[in-house]
Coordinates of C-alpha atoms and ligand atoms in Angstrom, one line a residue:
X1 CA 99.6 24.7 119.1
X2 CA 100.0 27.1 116.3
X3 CA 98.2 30.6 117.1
X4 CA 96.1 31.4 114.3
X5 CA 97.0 34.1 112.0
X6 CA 94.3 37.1 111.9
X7 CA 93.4 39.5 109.7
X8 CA 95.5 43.5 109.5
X9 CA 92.7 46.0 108.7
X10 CA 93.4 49.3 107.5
X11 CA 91.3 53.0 108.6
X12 CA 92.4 56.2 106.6
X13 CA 93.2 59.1 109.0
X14 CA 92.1 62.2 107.2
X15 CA 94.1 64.7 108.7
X16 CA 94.0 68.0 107.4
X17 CA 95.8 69.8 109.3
X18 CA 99.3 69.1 110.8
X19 CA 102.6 68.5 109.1
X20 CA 102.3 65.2 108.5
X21 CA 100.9 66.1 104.9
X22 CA 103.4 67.2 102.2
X23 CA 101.2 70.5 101.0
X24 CA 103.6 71.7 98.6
X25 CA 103.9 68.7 96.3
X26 CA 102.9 69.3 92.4
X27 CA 99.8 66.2 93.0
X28 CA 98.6 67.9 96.4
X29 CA 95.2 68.4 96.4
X30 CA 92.9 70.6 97.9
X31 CA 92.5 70.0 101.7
X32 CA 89.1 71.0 102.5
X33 CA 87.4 70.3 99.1
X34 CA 84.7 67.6 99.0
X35 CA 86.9 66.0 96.0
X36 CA 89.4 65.1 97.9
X37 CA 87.5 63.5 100.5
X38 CA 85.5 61.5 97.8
X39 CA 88.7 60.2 96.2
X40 CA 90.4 59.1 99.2
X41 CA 87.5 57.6 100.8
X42 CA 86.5 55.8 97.4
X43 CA 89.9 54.4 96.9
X44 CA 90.3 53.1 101.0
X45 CA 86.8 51.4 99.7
X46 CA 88.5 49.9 96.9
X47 CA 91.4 48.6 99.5
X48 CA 88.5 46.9 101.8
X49 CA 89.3 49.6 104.2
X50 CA 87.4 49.4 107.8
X51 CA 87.1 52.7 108.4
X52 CA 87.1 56.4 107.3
X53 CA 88.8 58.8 110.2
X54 CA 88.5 62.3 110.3
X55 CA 89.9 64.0 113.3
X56 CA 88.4 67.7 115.0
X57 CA 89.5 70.8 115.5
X58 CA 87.4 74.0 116.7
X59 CA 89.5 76.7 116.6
X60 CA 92.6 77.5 113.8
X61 CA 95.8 76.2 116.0
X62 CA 98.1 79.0 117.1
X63 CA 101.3 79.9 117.7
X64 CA 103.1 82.5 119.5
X65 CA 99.8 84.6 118.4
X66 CA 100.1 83.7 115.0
X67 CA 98.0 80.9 112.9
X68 CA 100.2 78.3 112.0
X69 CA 100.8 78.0 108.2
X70 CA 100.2 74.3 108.0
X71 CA 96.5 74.9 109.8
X72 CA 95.3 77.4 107.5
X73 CA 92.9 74.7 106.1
X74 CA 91.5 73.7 108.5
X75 CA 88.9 70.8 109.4
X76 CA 85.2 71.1 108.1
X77 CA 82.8 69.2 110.2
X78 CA 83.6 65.7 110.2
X79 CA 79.6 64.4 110.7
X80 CA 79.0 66.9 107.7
X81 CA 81.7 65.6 105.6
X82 CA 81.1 62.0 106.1
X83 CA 77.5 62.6 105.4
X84 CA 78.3 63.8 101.8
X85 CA 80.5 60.5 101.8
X86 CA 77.7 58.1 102.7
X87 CA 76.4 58.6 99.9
X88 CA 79.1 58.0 97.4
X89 CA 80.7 54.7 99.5
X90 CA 79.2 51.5 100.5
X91 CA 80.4 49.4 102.8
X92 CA 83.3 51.3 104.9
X93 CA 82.9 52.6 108.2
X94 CA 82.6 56.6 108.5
X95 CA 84.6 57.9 111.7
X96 CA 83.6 61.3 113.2
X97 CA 85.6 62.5 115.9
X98 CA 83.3 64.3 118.0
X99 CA 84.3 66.6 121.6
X100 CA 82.4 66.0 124.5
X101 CA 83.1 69.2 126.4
X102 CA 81.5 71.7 124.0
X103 CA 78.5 69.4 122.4
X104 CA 75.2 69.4 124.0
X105 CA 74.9 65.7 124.4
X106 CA 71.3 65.3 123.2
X107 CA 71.6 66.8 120.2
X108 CA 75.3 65.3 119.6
X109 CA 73.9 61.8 120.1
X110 CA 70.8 62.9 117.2
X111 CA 73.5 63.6 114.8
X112 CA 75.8 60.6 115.0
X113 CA 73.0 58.7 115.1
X114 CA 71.5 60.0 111.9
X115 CA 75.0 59.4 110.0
X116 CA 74.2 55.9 111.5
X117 CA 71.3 55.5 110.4
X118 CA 71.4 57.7 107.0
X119 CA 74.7 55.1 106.4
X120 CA 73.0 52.0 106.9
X121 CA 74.9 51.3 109.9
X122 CA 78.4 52.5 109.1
X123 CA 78.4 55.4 111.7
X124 CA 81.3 55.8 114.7
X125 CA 82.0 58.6 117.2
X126 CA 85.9 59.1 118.1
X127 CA 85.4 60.3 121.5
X128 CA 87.5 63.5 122.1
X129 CA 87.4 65.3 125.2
X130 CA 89.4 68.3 124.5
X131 CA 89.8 70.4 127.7
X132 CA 91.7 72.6 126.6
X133 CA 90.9 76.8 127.7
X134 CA 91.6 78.0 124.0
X135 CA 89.3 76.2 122.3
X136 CA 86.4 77.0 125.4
X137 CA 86.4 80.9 123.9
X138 CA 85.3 79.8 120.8
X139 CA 81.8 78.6 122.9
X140 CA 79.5 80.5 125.4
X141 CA 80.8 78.6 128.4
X142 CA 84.2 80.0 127.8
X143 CA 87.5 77.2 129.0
X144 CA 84.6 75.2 130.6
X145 CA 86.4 72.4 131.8
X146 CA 89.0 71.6 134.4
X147 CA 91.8 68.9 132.5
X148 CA 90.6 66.3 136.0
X149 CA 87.4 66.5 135.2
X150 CA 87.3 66.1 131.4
X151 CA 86.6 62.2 131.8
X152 CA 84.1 62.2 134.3
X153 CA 82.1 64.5 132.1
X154 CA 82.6 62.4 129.2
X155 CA 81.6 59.4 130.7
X156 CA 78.4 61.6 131.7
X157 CA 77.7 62.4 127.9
X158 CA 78.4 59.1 126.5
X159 CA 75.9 57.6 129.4
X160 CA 73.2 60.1 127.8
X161 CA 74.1 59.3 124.5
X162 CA 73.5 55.8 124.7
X163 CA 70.1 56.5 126.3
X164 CA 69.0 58.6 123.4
X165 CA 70.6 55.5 121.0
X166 CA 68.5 52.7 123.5
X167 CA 65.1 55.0 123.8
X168 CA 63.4 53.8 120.4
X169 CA 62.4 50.3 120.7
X170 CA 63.9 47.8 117.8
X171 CA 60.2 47.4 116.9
X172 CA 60.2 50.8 115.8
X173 CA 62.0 50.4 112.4
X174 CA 59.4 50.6 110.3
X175 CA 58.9 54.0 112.2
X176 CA 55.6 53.2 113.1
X177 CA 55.1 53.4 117.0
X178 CA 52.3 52.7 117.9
X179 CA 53.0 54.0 122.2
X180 CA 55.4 56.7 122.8
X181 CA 58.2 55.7 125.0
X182 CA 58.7 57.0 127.9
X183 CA 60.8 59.6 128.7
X184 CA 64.3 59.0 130.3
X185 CA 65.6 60.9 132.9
X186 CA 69.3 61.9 133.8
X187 CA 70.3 63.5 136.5
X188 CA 74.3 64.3 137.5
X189 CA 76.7 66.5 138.5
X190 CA 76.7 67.3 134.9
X191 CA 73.5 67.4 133.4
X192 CA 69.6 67.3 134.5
X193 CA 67.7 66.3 131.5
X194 CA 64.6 64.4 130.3
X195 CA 64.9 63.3 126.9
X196 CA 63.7 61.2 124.5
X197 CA 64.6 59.4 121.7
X198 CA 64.0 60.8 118.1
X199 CA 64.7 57.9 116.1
X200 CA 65.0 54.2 115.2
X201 CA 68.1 52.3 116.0
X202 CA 70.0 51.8 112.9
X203 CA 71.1 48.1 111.9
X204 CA 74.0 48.3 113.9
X205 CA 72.3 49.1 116.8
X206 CA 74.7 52.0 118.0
X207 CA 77.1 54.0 116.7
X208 CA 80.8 52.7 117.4
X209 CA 82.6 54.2 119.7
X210 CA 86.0 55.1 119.2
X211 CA 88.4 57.1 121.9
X212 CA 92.0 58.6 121.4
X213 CA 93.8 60.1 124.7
X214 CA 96.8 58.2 126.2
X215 CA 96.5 59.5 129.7
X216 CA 96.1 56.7 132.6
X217 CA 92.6 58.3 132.8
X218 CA 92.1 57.9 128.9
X219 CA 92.9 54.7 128.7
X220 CA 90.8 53.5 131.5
X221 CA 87.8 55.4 130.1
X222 CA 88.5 53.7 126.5
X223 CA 88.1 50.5 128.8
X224 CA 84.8 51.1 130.1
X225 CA 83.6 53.2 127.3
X226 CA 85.1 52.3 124.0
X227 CA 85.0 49.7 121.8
X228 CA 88.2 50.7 119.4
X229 CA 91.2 52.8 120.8
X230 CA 93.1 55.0 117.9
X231 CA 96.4 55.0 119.9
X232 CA 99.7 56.5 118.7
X233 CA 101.9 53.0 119.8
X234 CA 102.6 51.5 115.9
X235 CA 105.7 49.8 117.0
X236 CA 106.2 46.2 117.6
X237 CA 107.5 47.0 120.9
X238 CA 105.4 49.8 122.6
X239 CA 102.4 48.3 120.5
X240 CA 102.9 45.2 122.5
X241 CA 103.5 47.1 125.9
X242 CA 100.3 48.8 124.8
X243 CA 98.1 46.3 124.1
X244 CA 99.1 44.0 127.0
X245 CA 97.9 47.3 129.4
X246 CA 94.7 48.1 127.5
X247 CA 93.5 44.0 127.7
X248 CA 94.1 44.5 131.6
X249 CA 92.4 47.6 131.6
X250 CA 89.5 45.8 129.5
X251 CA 89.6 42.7 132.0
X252 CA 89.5 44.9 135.4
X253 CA 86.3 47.0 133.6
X254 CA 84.4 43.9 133.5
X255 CA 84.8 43.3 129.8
X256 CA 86.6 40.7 127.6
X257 CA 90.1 41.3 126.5
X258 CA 89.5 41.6 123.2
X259 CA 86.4 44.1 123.5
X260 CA 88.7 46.5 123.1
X261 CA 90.0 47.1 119.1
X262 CA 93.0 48.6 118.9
X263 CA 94.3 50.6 115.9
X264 CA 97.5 53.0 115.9
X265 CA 98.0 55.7 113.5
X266 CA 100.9 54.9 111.4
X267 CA 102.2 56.1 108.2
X268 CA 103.1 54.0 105.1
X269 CA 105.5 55.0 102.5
X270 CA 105.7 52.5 99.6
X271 CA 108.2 52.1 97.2
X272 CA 109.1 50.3 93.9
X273 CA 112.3 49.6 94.6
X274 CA 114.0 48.8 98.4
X275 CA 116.7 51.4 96.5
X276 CA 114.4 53.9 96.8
X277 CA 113.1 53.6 100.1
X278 CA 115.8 56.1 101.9
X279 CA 115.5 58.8 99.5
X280 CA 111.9 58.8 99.2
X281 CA 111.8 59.0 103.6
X282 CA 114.2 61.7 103.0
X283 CA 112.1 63.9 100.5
X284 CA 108.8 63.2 102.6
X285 CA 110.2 64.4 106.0
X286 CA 111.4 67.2 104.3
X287 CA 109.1 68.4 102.9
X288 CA 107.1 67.7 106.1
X289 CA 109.2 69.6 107.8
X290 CA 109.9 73.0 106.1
X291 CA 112.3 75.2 107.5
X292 CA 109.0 77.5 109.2
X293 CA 107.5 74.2 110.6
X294 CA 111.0 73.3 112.2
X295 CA 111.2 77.1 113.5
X296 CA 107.8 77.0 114.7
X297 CA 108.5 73.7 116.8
X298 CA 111.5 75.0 118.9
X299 CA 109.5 78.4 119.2
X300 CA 107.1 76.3 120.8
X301 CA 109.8 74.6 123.3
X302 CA 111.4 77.8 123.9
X303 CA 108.0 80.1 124.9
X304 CA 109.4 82.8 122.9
X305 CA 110.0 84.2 119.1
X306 CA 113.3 83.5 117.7
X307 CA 113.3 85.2 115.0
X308 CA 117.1 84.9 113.9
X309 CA 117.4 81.5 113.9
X310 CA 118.2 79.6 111.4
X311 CA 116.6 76.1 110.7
X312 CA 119.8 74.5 108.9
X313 CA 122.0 76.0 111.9
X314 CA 122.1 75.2 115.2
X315 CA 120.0 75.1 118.2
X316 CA 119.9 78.4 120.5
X317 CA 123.0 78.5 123.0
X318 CA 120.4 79.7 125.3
X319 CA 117.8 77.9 127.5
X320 CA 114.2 78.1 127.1
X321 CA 112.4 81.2 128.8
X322 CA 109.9 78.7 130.3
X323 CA 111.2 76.0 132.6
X324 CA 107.3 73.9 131.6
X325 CA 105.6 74.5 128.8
X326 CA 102.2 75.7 129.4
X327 CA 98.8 74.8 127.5
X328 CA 99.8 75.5 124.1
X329 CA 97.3 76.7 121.5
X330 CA 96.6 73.2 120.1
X331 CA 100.3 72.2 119.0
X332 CA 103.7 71.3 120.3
X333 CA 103.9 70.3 123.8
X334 CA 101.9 69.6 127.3
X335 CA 103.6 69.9 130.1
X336 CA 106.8 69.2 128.8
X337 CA 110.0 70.0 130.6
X338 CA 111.5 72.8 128.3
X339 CA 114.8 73.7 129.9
X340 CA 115.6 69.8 130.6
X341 CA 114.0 69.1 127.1
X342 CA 116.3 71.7 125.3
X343 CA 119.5 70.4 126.6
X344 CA 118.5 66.9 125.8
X345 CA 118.4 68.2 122.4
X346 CA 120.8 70.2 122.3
X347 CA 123.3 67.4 123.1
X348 CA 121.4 65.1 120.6
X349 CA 122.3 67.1 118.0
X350 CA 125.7 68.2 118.5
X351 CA 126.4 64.6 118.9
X352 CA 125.0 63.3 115.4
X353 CA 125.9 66.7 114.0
X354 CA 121.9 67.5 113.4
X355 CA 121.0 70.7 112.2
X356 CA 117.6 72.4 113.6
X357 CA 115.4 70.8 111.0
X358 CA 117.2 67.5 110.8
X359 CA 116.5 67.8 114.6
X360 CA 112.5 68.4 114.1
X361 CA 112.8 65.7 111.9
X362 CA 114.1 63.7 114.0
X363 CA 112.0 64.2 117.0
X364 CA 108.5 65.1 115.6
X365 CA 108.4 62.3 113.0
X366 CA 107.7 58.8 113.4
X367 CA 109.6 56.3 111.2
X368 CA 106.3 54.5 109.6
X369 CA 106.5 51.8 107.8
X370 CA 108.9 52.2 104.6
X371 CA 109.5 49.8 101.6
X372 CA 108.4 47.9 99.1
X373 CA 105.2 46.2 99.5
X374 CA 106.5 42.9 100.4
X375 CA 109.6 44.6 102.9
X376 CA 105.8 46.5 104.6
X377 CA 104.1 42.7 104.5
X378 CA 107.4 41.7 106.3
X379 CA 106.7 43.9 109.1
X380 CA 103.1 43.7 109.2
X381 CA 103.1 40.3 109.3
X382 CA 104.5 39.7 113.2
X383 CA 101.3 42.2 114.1
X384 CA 99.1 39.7 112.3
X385 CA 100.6 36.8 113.7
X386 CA 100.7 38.5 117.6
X387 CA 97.3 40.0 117.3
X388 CA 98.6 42.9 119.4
X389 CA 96.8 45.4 116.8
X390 CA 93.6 45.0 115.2
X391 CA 95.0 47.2 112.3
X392 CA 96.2 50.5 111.3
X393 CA 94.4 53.7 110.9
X394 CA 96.8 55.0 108.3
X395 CA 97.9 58.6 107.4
X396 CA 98.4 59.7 104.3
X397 CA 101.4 61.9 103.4
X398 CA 99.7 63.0 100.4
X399 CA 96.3 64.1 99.9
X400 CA 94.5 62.7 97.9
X401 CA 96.4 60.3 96.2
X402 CA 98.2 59.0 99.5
X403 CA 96.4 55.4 99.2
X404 CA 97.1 54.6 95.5
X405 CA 99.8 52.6 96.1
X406 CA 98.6 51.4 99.4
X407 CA 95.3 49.8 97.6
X408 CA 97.6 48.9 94.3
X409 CA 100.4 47.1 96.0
X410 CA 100.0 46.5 99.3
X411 CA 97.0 46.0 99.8
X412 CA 97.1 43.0 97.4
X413 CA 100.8 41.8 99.0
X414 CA 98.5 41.5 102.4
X415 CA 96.3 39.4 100.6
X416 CA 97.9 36.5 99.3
X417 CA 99.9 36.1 102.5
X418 CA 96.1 35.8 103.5
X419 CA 96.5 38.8 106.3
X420 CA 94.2 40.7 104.3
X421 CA 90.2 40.4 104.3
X422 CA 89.5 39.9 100.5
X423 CA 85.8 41.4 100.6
X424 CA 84.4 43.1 103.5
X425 CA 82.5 40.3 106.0
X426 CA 79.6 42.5 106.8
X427 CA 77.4 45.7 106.1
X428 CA 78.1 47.4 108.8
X429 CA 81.1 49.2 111.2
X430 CA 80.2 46.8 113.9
X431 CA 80.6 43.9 111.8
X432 CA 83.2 44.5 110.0
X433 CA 85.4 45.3 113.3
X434 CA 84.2 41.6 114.5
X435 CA 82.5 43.6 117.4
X436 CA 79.8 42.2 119.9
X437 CA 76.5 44.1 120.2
X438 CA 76.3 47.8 122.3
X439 CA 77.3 48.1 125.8
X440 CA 74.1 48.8 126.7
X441 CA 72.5 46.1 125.0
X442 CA 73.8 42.7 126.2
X443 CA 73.9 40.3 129.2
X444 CA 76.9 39.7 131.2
X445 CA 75.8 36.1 130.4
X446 CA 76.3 37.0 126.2
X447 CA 79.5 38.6 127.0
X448 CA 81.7 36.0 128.9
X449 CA 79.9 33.1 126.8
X450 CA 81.7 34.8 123.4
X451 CA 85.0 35.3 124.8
X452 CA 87.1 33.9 121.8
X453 CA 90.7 32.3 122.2
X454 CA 92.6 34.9 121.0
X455 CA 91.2 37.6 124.1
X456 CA 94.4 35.9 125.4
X457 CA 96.7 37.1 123.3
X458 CA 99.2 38.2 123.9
Ligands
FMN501 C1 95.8 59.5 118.4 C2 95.1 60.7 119.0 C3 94.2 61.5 118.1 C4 93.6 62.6 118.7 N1 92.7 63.3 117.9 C5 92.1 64.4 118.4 C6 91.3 65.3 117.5 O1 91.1 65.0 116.4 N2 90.7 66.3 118.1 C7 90.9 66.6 119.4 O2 90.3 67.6 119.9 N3 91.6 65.9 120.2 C8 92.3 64.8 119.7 N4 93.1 64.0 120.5 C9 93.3 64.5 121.9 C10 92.6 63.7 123.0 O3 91.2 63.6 122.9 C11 92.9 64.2 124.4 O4 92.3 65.4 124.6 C12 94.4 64.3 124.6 O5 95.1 63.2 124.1 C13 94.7 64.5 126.1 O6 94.1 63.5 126.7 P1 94.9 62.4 127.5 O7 95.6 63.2 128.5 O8 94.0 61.4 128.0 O9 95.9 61.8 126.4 C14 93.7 62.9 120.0 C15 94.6 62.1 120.8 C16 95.2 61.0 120.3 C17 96.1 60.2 121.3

């Protein structure tokens, strides 16, 4: 029996900060301008793009005490941003990444709800959980959150959420109500709230919920909680391996297989010419990677300033003064062995003769897809054919015009192989990701009786 061959969808992760955007190019754009939100997003529209991604970040990244070059910009509200956007896009799906450590849940839910319903139903939280002590002095409570209990008190927020989201009834639409519901109450470790709903369900019912963490505990919250996981796994392989742990995670939740999207972050770098590719991988990495960047990054593994080194040299002869690196302000590294880390490098380099930043390069960068558009449709094509992604949420090396040749060439490549939607299928988020109705708003009996085929794949 042939498996059927599905659809590749595309999101656009607006990132903003971070090296993965070349800021020094001549067409670089502005970074925190509403221009270069509305081009971008207009033209992902243009490409039948699912989704519109914007990412979070609370406080300017650091380093060594310093704010990193590459943050300067940083990230303007994403619920702001993609309210501005609803109203000059139609049908793709707006993408708010959204923390649930410093948000008052109540008034979090409000707002994603009103992009909802202000979007006509186009709305989705990215579920962020963002633990981290740095950020926590930005906010009254101070670091606020152990890195254990981060999940538990998600799950606590998104439980409220969805109460706010469920406490309007359907018939309400119109906004005419003629009783007013009753309160709900919530009482947990976390919170101890009455509340009630402030407005209508839009016509996608809830907002989509979207998680990105890659913990054990992360992805077993995205199986109880999420209905699309932005994961960092874009390879065949550990996209596979991925997948084939998230569907077990979905089954043991209770849930179908495939009630859990899944969409990696990958770049695309597209070419004319398969001549060109190399070069053109070349000049983006390094200009990706600038010599401070590359500096910055084994600063980071080191725990100390080094500032004689040189990035086209070699590594320090020296270990690391940390033996772990500690929370770091928002870049580089987690708990990472340094000393062990460093020597693995070190050796890595000497052996292909790498400088520092060839290094970086090396290490920090992912190798994305790279060619023409048909050598791309090549490799998209086994993800189509597998199912083990439900698309990409691209990032774009250039901002804005990062998806021109994406929506120009590839985009039309996918089609004709007929792995590409050619219009969108529905109105709304929820649709358009072929997603059943809310958590909160089905019957166990609905859920197993729509399991499709392909929830056993792979
Ligand atoms: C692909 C991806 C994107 C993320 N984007 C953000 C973000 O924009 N803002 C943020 O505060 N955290 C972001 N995170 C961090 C996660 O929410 C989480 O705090 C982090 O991954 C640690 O959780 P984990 O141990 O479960 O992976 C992202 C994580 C992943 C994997």
């Amino acid at each position: 029996m042939s498996t059927p061959v599905r659809r590749i969808q595309f999101g656009v992760f607006f990132q903003g900060v971070n090296s993965s955007t070349v800021w020094d190019a001549p067409e670089s754009g502005s970074q925190t301008d509403f221009e270069s939100f509305r081009r971008l997003a207009q033209t992902a529209e243009r490409g039948l793009f699912t989704a519109f991604f914007l990412g979070e970040g609370l406080r300017l990244r650091e380093h060594l005490g310093r704010l990193h070059d590459l943050d300067i910009a940083g990230r303007p509200d994403a619920i702001t941003q993609l309210a501005a956007l609803a109203s000059v896009t139609e049908r793709i799906g707006l993408v708010a990444t959204q923390n649930t450590t410093y948000n008052d849940p109540i008034d979090l839910a409000h707002r994603l709800q009103s992009l909802d319903v202000l979007s006509g139903g186009r709305a989705a939280w990215n579920v962020v959980t963002t633990d981290n002590a740095w950020t926590g002095e930005n906010f009254r409570r101070g670091g606020y959150l152990d890195h254990a209990d981060r999940y538990t008190h998600a799950a606590d927020v998104i439980a409220i959420a969805r109460r706010v989201w469920d406490a309007v009834p359907d018939n309400a639409a119109d906004g005419l109500l003629a009783v007013l519901p009753d309160p709900f109450r919530y009482d947990t470790a976390y919170y101890s709230v009455e509340g009630r709903g402030v407005l209508p369900r839009s016509t996608q019912g809830h907002p989509v919920l979207f998680q990105a963490g890659d913990s054990a505990e992360g992805r077993d919250f995205a199986a109880r909680n999420a209905e699309v996981i932005f994961s960092a796994h874009a390879q065949l392989e550990p996209a596979t391996e991925f997948a084939a742990d998230i569907r077990a995670r979905t089954l043991a939740a209770g849930r179908p297989a495939d009630d859990l999207k899944i969409f990696p972050g990958q770049e695309f770098i597209v070419v004319d010419d398969a001549s060109e590719t190399e070069e053109k991988v070349r000049w983006v990495r390094e200009h990706q990677i600038t010599p401070q960047t590359a500096v910055a990054f084994v600063e980071q593994l080191w725990g100390a300033e080094l500032p004689d080194l040189d990035p086209d040299g070699p590594l320090p002869s020296f270990d690391p003064v940390q033996s772990i690196t500690g929370e770091t302000r928002g870049a580089g590294f987690r708990a990472t062995k340094a000393v062990e880390t460093a020597r693995a490098w070190r050796e890595l380099s000497q052996e292909r003769g790498w400088s520092i930043r060839d290094l970086v390069i090396n290490v920090s960068t992912r190798r994305g897809f790279a060619g023409t558009a048909s050598q791309i449709a090549d490799e998209l094509e086994p993800f189509a054919r597998t199912g083990v992604v439900d698309g990409f949420n691209i990032t774009p090396w250039l901002i804005p015009g990062g998806l021109d040749d994406i929506v120009n060439k590839l985009v039309p490549e996918l089609q004709e192989r007929g792995i590409y939607w050619t219009d969108y299928p529905g109105d709304t988020l929820r649709e358009n990701l072929g997603l059943r109705e809310p958590l909160t708003r089905r019957s166990a009996a609905d859920v197993v009786a729509t399991v499709p085929e392909a929830a056993t794949v792979p």
